GROMACS .gro file of N, CA and C in nm:
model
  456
    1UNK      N    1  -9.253  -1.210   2.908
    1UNK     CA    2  -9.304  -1.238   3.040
    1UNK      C    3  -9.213  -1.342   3.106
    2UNK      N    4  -9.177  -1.288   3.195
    2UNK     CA    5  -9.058  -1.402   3.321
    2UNK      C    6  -9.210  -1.508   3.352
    3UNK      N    7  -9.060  -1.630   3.416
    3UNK     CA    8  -9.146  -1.770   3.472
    3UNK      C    9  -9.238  -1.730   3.556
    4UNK      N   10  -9.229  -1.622   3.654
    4UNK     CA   11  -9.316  -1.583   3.763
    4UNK      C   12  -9.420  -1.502   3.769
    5UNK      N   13  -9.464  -1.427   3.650
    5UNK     CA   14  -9.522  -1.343   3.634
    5UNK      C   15  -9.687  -1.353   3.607
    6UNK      N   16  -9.718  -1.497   3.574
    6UNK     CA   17  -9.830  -1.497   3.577
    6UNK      C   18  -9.918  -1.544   3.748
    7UNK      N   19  -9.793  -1.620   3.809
    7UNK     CA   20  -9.857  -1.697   3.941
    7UNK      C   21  -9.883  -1.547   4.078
    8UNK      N   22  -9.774  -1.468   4.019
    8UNK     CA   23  -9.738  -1.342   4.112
    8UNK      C   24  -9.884  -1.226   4.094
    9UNK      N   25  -9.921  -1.232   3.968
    9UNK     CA   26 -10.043  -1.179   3.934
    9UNK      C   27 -10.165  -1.240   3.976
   10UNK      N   28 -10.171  -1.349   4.006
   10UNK     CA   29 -10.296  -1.434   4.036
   10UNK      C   30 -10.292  -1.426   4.189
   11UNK      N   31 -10.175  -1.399   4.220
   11UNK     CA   32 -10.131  -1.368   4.423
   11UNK      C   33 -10.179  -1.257   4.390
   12UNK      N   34 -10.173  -1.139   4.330
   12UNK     CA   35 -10.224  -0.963   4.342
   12UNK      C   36 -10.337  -1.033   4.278
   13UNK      N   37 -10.425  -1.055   4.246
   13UNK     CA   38 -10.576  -1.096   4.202
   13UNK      C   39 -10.624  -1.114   4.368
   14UNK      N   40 -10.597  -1.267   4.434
   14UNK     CA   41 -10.663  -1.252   4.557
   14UNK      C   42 -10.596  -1.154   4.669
   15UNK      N   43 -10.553  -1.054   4.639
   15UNK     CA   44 -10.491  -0.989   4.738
   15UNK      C   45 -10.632  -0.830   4.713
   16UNK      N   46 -10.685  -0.842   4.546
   16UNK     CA   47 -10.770  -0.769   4.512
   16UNK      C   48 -10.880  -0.844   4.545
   17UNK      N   49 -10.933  -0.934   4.533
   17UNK     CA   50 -11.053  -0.943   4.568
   17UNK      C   51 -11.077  -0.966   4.786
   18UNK      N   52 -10.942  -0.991   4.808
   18UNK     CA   53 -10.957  -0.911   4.965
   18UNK      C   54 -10.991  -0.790   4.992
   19UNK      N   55 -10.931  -0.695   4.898
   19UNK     CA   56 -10.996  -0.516   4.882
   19UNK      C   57 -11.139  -0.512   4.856
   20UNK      N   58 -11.210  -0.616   4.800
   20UNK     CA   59 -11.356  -0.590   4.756
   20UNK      C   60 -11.396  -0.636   4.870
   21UNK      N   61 -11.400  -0.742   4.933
   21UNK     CA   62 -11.429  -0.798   5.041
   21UNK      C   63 -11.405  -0.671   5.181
   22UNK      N   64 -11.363  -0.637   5.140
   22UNK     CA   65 -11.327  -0.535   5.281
   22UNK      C   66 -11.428  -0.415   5.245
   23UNK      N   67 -11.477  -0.360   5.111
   23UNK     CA   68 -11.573  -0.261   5.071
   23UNK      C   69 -11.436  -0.162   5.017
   24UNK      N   70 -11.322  -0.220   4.909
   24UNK     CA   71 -11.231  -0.112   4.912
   24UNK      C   72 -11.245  -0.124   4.762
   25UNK      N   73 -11.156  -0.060   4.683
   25UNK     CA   74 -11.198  -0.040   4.542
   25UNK      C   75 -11.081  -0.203   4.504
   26UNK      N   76 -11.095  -0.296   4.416
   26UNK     CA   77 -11.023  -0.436   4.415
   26UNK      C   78 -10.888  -0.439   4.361
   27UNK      N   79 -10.772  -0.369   4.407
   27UNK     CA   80 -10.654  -0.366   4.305
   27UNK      C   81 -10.546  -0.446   4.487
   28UNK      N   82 -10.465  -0.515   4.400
   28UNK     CA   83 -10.394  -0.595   4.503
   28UNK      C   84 -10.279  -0.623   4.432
   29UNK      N   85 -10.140  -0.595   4.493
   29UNK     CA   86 -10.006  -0.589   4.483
   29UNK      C   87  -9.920  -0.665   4.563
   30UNK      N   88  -9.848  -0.716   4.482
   30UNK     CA   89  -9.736  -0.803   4.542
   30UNK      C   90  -9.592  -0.795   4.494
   31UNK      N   91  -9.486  -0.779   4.585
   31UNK     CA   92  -9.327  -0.769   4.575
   31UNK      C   93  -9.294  -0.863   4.604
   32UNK      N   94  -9.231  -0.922   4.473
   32UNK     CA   95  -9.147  -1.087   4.487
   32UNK      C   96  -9.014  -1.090   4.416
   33UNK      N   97  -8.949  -1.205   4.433
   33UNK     CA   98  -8.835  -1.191   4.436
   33UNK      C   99  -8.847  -1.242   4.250
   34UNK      N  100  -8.784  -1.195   4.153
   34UNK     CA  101  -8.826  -1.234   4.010
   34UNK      C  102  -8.790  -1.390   3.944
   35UNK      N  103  -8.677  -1.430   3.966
   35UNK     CA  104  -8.556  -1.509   4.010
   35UNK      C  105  -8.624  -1.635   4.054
   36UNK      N  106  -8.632  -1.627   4.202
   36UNK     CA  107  -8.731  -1.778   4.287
   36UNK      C  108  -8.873  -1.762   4.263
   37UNK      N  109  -8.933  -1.632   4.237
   37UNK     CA  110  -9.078  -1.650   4.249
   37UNK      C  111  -9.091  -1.640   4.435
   38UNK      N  112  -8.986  -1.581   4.481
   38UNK     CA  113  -9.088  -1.558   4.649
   38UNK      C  114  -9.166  -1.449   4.697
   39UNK      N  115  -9.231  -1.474   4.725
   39UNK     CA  116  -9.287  -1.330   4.751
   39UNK      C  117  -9.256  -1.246   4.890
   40UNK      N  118  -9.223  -1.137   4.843
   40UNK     CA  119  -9.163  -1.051   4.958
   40UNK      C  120  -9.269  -0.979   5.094
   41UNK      N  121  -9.360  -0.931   5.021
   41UNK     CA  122  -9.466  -0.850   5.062
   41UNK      C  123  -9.599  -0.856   4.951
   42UNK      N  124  -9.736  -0.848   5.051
   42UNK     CA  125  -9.860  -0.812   4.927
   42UNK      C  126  -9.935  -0.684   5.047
   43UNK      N  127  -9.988  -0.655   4.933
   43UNK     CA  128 -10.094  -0.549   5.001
   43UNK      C  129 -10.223  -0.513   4.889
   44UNK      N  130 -10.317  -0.455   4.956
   44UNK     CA  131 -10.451  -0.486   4.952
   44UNK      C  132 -10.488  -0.311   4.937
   45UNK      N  133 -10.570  -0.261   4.844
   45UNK     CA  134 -10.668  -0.105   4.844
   45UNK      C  135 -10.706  -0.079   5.017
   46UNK      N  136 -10.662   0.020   5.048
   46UNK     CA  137 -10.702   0.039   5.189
   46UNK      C  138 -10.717   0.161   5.262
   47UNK      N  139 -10.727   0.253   5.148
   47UNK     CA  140 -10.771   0.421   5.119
   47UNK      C  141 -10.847   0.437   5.251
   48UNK      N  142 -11.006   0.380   5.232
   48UNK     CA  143 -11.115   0.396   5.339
   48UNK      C  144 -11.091   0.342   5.459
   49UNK      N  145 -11.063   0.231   5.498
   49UNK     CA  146 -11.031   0.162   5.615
   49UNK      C  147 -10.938   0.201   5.704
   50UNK      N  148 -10.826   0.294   5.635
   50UNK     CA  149 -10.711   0.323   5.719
   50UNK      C  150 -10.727   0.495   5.701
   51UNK      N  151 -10.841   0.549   5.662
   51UNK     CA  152 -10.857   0.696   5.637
   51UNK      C  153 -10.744   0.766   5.584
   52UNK      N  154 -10.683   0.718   5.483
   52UNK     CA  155 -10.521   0.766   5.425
   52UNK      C  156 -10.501   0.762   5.286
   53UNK      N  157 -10.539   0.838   5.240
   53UNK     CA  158 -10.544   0.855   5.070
   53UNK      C  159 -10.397   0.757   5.005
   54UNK      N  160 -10.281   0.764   5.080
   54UNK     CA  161 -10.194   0.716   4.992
   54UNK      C  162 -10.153   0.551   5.050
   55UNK      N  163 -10.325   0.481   5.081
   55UNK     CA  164 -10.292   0.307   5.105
   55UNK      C  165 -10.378   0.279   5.039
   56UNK      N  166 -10.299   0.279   4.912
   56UNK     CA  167 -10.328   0.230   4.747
   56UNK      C  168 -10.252   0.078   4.784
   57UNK      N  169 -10.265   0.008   4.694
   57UNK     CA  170 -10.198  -0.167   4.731
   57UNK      C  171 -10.049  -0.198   4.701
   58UNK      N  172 -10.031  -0.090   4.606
   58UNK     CA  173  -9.861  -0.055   4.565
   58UNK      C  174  -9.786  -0.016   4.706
   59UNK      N  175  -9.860   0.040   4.755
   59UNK     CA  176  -9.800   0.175   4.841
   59UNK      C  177  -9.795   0.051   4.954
   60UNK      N  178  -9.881   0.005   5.004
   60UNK     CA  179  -9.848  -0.055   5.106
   60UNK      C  180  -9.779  -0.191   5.092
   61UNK      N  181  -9.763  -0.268   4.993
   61UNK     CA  182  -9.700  -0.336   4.965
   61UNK      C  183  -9.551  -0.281   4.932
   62UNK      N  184  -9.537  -0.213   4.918
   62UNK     CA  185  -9.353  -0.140   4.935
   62UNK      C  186  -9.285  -0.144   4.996
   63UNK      N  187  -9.381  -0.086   5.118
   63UNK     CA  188  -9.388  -0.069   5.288
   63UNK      C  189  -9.328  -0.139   5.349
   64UNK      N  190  -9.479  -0.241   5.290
   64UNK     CA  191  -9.407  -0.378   5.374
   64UNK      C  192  -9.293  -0.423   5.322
   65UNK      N  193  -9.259  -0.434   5.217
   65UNK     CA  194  -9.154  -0.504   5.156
   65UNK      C  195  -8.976  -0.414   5.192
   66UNK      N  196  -9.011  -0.299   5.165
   66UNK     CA  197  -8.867  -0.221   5.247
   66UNK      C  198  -8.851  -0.254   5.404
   67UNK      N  199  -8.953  -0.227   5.514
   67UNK     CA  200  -8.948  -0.300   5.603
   67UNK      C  201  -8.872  -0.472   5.654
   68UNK      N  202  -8.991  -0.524   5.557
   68UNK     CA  203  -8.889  -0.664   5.543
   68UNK      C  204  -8.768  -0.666   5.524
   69UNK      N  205  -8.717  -0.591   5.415
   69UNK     CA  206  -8.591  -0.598   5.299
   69UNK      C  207  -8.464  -0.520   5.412
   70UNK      N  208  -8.541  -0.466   5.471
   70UNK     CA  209  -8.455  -0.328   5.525
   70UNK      C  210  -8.339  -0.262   5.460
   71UNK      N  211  -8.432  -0.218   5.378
   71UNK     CA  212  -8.392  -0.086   5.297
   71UNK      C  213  -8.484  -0.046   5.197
   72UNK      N  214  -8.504   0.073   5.210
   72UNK     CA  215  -8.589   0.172   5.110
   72UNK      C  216  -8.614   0.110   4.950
   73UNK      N  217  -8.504   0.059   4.905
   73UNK     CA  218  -8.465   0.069   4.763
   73UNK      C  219  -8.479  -0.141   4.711
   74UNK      N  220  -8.515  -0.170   4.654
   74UNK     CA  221  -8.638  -0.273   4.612
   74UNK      C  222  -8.566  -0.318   4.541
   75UNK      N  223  -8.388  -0.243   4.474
   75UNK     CA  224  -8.398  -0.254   4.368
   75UNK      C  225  -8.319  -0.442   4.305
   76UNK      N  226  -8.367  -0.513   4.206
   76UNK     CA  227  -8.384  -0.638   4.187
   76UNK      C  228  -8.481  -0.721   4.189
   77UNK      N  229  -8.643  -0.632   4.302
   77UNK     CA  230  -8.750  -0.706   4.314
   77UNK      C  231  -8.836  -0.657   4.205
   78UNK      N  232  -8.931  -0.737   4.211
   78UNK     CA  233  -9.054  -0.705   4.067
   78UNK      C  234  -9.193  -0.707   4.214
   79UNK      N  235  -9.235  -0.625   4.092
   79UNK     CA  236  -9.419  -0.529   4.139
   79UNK      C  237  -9.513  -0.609   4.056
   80UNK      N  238  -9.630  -0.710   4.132
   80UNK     CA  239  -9.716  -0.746   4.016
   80UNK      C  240  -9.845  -0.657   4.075
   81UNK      N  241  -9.913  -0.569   3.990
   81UNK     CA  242 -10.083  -0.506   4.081
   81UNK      C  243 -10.113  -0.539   3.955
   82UNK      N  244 -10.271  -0.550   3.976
   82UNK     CA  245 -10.337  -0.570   3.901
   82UNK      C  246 -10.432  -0.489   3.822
   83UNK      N  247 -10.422  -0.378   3.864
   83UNK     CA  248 -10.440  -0.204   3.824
   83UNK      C  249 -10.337  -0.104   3.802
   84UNK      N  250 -10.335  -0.070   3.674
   84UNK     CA  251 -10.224  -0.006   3.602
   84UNK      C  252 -10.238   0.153   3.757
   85UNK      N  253 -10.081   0.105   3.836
   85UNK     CA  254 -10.051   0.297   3.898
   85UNK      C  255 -10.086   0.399   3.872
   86UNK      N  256 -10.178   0.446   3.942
   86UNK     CA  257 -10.110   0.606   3.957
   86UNK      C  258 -10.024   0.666   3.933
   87UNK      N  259 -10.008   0.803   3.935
   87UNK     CA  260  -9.875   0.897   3.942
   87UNK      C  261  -9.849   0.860   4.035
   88UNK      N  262  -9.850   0.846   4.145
   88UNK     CA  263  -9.857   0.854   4.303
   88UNK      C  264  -9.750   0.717   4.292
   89UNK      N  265  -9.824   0.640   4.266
   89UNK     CA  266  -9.741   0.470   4.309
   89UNK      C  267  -9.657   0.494   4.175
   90UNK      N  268  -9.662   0.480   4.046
   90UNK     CA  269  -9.546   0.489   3.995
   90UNK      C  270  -9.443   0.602   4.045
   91UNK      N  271  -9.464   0.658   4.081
   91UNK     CA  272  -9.344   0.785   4.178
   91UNK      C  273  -9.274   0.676   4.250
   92UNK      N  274  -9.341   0.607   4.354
   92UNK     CA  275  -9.305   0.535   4.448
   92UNK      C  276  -9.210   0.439   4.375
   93UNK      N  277  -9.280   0.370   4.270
   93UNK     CA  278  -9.235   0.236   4.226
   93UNK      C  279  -9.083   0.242   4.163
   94UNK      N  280  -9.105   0.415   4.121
   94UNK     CA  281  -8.931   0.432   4.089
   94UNK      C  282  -8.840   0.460   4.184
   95UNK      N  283  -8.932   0.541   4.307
   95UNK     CA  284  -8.797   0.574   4.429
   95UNK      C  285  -8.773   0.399   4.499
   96UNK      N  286  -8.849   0.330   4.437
   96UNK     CA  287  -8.822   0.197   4.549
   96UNK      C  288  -8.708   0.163   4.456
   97UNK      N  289  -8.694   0.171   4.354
   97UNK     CA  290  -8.643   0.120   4.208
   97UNK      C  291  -8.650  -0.041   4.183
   98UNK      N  292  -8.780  -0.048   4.214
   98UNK     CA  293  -8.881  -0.181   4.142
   98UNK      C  294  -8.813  -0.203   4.019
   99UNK      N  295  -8.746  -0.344   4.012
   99UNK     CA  296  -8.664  -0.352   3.891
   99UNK      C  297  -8.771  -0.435   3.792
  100UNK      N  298  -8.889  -0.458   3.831
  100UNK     CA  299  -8.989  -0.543   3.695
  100UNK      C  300  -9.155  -0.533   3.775
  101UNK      N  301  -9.147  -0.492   3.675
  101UNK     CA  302  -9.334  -0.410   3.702
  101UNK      C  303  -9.435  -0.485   3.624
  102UNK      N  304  -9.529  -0.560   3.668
  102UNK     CA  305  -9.636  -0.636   3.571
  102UNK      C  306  -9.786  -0.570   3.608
  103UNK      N  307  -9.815  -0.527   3.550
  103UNK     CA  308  -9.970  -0.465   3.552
  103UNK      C  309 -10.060  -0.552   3.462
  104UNK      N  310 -10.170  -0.588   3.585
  104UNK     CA  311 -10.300  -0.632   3.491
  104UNK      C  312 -10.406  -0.539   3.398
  105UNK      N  313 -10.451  -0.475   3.485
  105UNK     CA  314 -10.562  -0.407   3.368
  105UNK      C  315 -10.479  -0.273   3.330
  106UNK      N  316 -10.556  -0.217   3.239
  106UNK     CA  317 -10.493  -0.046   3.241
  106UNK      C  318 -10.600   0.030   3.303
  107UNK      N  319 -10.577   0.141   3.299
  107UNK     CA  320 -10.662   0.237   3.338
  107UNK      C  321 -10.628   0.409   3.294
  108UNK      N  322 -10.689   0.415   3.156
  108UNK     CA  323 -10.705   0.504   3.057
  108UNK      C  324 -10.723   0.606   3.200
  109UNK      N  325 -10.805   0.626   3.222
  109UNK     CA  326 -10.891   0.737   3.335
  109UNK      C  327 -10.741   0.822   3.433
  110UNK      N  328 -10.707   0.690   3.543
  110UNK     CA  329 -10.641   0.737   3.614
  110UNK      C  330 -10.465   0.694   3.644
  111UNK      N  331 -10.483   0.585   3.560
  111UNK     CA  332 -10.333   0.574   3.518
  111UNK      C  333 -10.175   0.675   3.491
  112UNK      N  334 -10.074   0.597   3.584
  112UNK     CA  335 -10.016   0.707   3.512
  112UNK      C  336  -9.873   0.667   3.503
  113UNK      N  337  -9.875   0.553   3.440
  113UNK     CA  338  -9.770   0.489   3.343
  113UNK      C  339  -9.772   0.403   3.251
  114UNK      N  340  -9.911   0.422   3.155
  114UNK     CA  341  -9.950   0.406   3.034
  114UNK      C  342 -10.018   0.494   2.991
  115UNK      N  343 -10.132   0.547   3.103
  115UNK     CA  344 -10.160   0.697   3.028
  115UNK      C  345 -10.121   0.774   3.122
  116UNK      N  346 -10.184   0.914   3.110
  116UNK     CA  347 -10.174   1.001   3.213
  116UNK      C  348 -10.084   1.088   3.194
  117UNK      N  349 -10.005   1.105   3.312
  117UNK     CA  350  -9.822   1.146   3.334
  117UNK      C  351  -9.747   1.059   3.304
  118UNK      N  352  -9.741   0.916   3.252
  118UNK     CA  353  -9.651   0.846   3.201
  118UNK      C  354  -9.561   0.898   3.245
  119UNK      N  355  -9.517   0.869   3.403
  119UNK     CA  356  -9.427   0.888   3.470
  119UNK      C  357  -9.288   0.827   3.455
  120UNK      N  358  -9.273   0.728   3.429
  120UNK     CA  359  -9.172   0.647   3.372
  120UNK      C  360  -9.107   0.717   3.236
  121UNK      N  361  -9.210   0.733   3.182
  121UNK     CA  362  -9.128   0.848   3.036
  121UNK      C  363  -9.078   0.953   3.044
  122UNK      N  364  -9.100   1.045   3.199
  122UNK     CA  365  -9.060   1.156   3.164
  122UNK      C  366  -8.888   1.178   3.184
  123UNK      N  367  -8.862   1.296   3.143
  123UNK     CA  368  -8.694   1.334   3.159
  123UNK      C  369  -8.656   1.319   3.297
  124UNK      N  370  -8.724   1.318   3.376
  124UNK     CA  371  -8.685   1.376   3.563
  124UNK      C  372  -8.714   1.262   3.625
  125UNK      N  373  -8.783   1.159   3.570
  125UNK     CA  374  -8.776   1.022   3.611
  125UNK      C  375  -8.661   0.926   3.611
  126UNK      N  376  -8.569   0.911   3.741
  126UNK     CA  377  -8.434   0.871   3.761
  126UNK      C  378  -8.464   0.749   3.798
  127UNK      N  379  -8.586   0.603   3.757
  127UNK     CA  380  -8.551   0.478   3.803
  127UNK      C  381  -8.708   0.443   3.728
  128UNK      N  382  -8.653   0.331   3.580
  128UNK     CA  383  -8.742   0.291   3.538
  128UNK      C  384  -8.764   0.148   3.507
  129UNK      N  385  -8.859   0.092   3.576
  129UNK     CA  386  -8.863  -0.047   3.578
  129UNK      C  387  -8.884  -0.175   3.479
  130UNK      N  388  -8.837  -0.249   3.406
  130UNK     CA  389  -8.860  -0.351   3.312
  130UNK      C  390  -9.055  -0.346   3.321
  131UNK      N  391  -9.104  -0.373   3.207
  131UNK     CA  392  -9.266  -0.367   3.263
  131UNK      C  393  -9.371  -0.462   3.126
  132UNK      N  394  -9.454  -0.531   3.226
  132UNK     CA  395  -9.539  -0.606   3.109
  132UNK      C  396  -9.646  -0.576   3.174
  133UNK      N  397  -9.747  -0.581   3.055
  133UNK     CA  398  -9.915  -0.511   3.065
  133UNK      C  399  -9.955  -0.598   3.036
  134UNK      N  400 -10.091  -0.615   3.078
  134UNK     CA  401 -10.157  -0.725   3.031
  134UNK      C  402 -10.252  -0.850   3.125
  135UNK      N  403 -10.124  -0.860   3.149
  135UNK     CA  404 -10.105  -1.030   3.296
  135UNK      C  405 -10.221  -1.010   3.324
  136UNK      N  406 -10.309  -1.119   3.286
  136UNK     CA  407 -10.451  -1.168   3.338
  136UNK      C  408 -10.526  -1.009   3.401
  137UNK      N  409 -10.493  -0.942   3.264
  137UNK     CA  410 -10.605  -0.806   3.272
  137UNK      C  411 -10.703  -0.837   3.250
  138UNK      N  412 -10.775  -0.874   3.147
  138UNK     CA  413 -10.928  -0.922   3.175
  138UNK      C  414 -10.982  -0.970   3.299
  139UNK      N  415 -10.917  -1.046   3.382
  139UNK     CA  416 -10.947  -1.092   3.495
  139UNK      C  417 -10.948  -0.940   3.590
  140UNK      N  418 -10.874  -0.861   3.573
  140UNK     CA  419 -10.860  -0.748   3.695
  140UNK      C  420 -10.966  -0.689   3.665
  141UNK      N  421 -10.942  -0.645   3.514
  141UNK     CA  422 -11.099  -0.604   3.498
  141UNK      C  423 -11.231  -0.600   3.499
  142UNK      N  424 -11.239  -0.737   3.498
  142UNK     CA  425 -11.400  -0.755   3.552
  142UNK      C  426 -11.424  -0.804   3.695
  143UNK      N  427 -11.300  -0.797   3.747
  143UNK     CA  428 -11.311  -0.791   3.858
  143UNK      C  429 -11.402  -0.612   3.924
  144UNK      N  430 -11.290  -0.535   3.898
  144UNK     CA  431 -11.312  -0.382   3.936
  144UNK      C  432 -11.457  -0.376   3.876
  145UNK      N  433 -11.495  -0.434   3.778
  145UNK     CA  434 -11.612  -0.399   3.708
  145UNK      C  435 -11.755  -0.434   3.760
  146UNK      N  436 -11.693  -0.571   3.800
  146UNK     CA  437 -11.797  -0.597   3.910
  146UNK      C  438 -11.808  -0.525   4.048
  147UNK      N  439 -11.726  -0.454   4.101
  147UNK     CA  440 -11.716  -0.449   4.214
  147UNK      C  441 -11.771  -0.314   4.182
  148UNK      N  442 -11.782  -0.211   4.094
  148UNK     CA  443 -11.857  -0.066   4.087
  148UNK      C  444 -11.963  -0.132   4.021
  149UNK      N  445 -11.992  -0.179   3.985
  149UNK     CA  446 -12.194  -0.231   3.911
  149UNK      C  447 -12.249  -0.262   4.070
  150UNK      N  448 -12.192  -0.348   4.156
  150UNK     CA  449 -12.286  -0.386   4.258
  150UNK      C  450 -12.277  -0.259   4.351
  151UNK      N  451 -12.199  -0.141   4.346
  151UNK     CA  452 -12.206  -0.071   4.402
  151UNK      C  453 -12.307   0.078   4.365
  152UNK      N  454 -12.318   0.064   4.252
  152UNK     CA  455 -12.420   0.130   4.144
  152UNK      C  456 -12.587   0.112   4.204
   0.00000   0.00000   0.00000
């Protein structure tokens, strides 16, 4: 685990509990620089609010961050969310070529670069990012956990 990786995760923590606060499912992402610890871009679950299946917190934190960066390609910055990707955002996370990926919780279910499509493993996957699991997952997790019980 780099110097930055736990403070960058605790920035995608309240960037997730802004997603709960809004009524969105709690996963929150941030693109920082690995190096200084700056942060480039964060983004927030925003599926329902913006009626757009693919403003997941990865996705829009990319966004923003190529925008900023101006250019498509990421590559040198690190990804902290706090919900193990999708197929969908790990797709993304390699065309950005996110050079360090920290995921808090996993997610057996819908994951899909620890389980799933383990997109990162496959042969046709041309950009795979340095990656640590873990980073104050318990915390993501009972975060999300709380946030479907009160919705139950």
């Amino acid at each position: 685990m780099r110097d930055h990786d736990l403070a960058m995760m605790r920035l995608a923590l309240d960037q997730a509990q802004a997603a709960a606060r809004a009524g969105e499912t709690p996963v929150g992402a941030v693109v920082f620089e690995p190096q200084s610890g700056a942060v480039i871009a964060a983004g927030s679950n925003a599926p329902i609010s913006r009626s757009d299946p693919t403003a997941h917190a990865e996705i829009l934190a990319l966004r923003l961050a190529a925008k900023l960066v101006g250019n498509y390609r990421l590559t040198g910055l690190g990804l902290a969310v706090t919900l193990e990707p999708c197929a969908m955002c790990a797709g993304a996370i390699s065309h950005a070529r996110i050079g360090h990926l920290i995921i808090g919780a996993s997610d057996p279910k819908g994951g899909g670069v620890l389980h799933g499509a383990r997109v990162f493993d496959q042969p046709t996957c041309h950009w795979r990012p340095a990656l640590v699991s873990g980073v104050l997952g318990p915390e993501s997790a009972v975060l999300l956990r709380s946030f479907f019980r009160a919705r139950r």
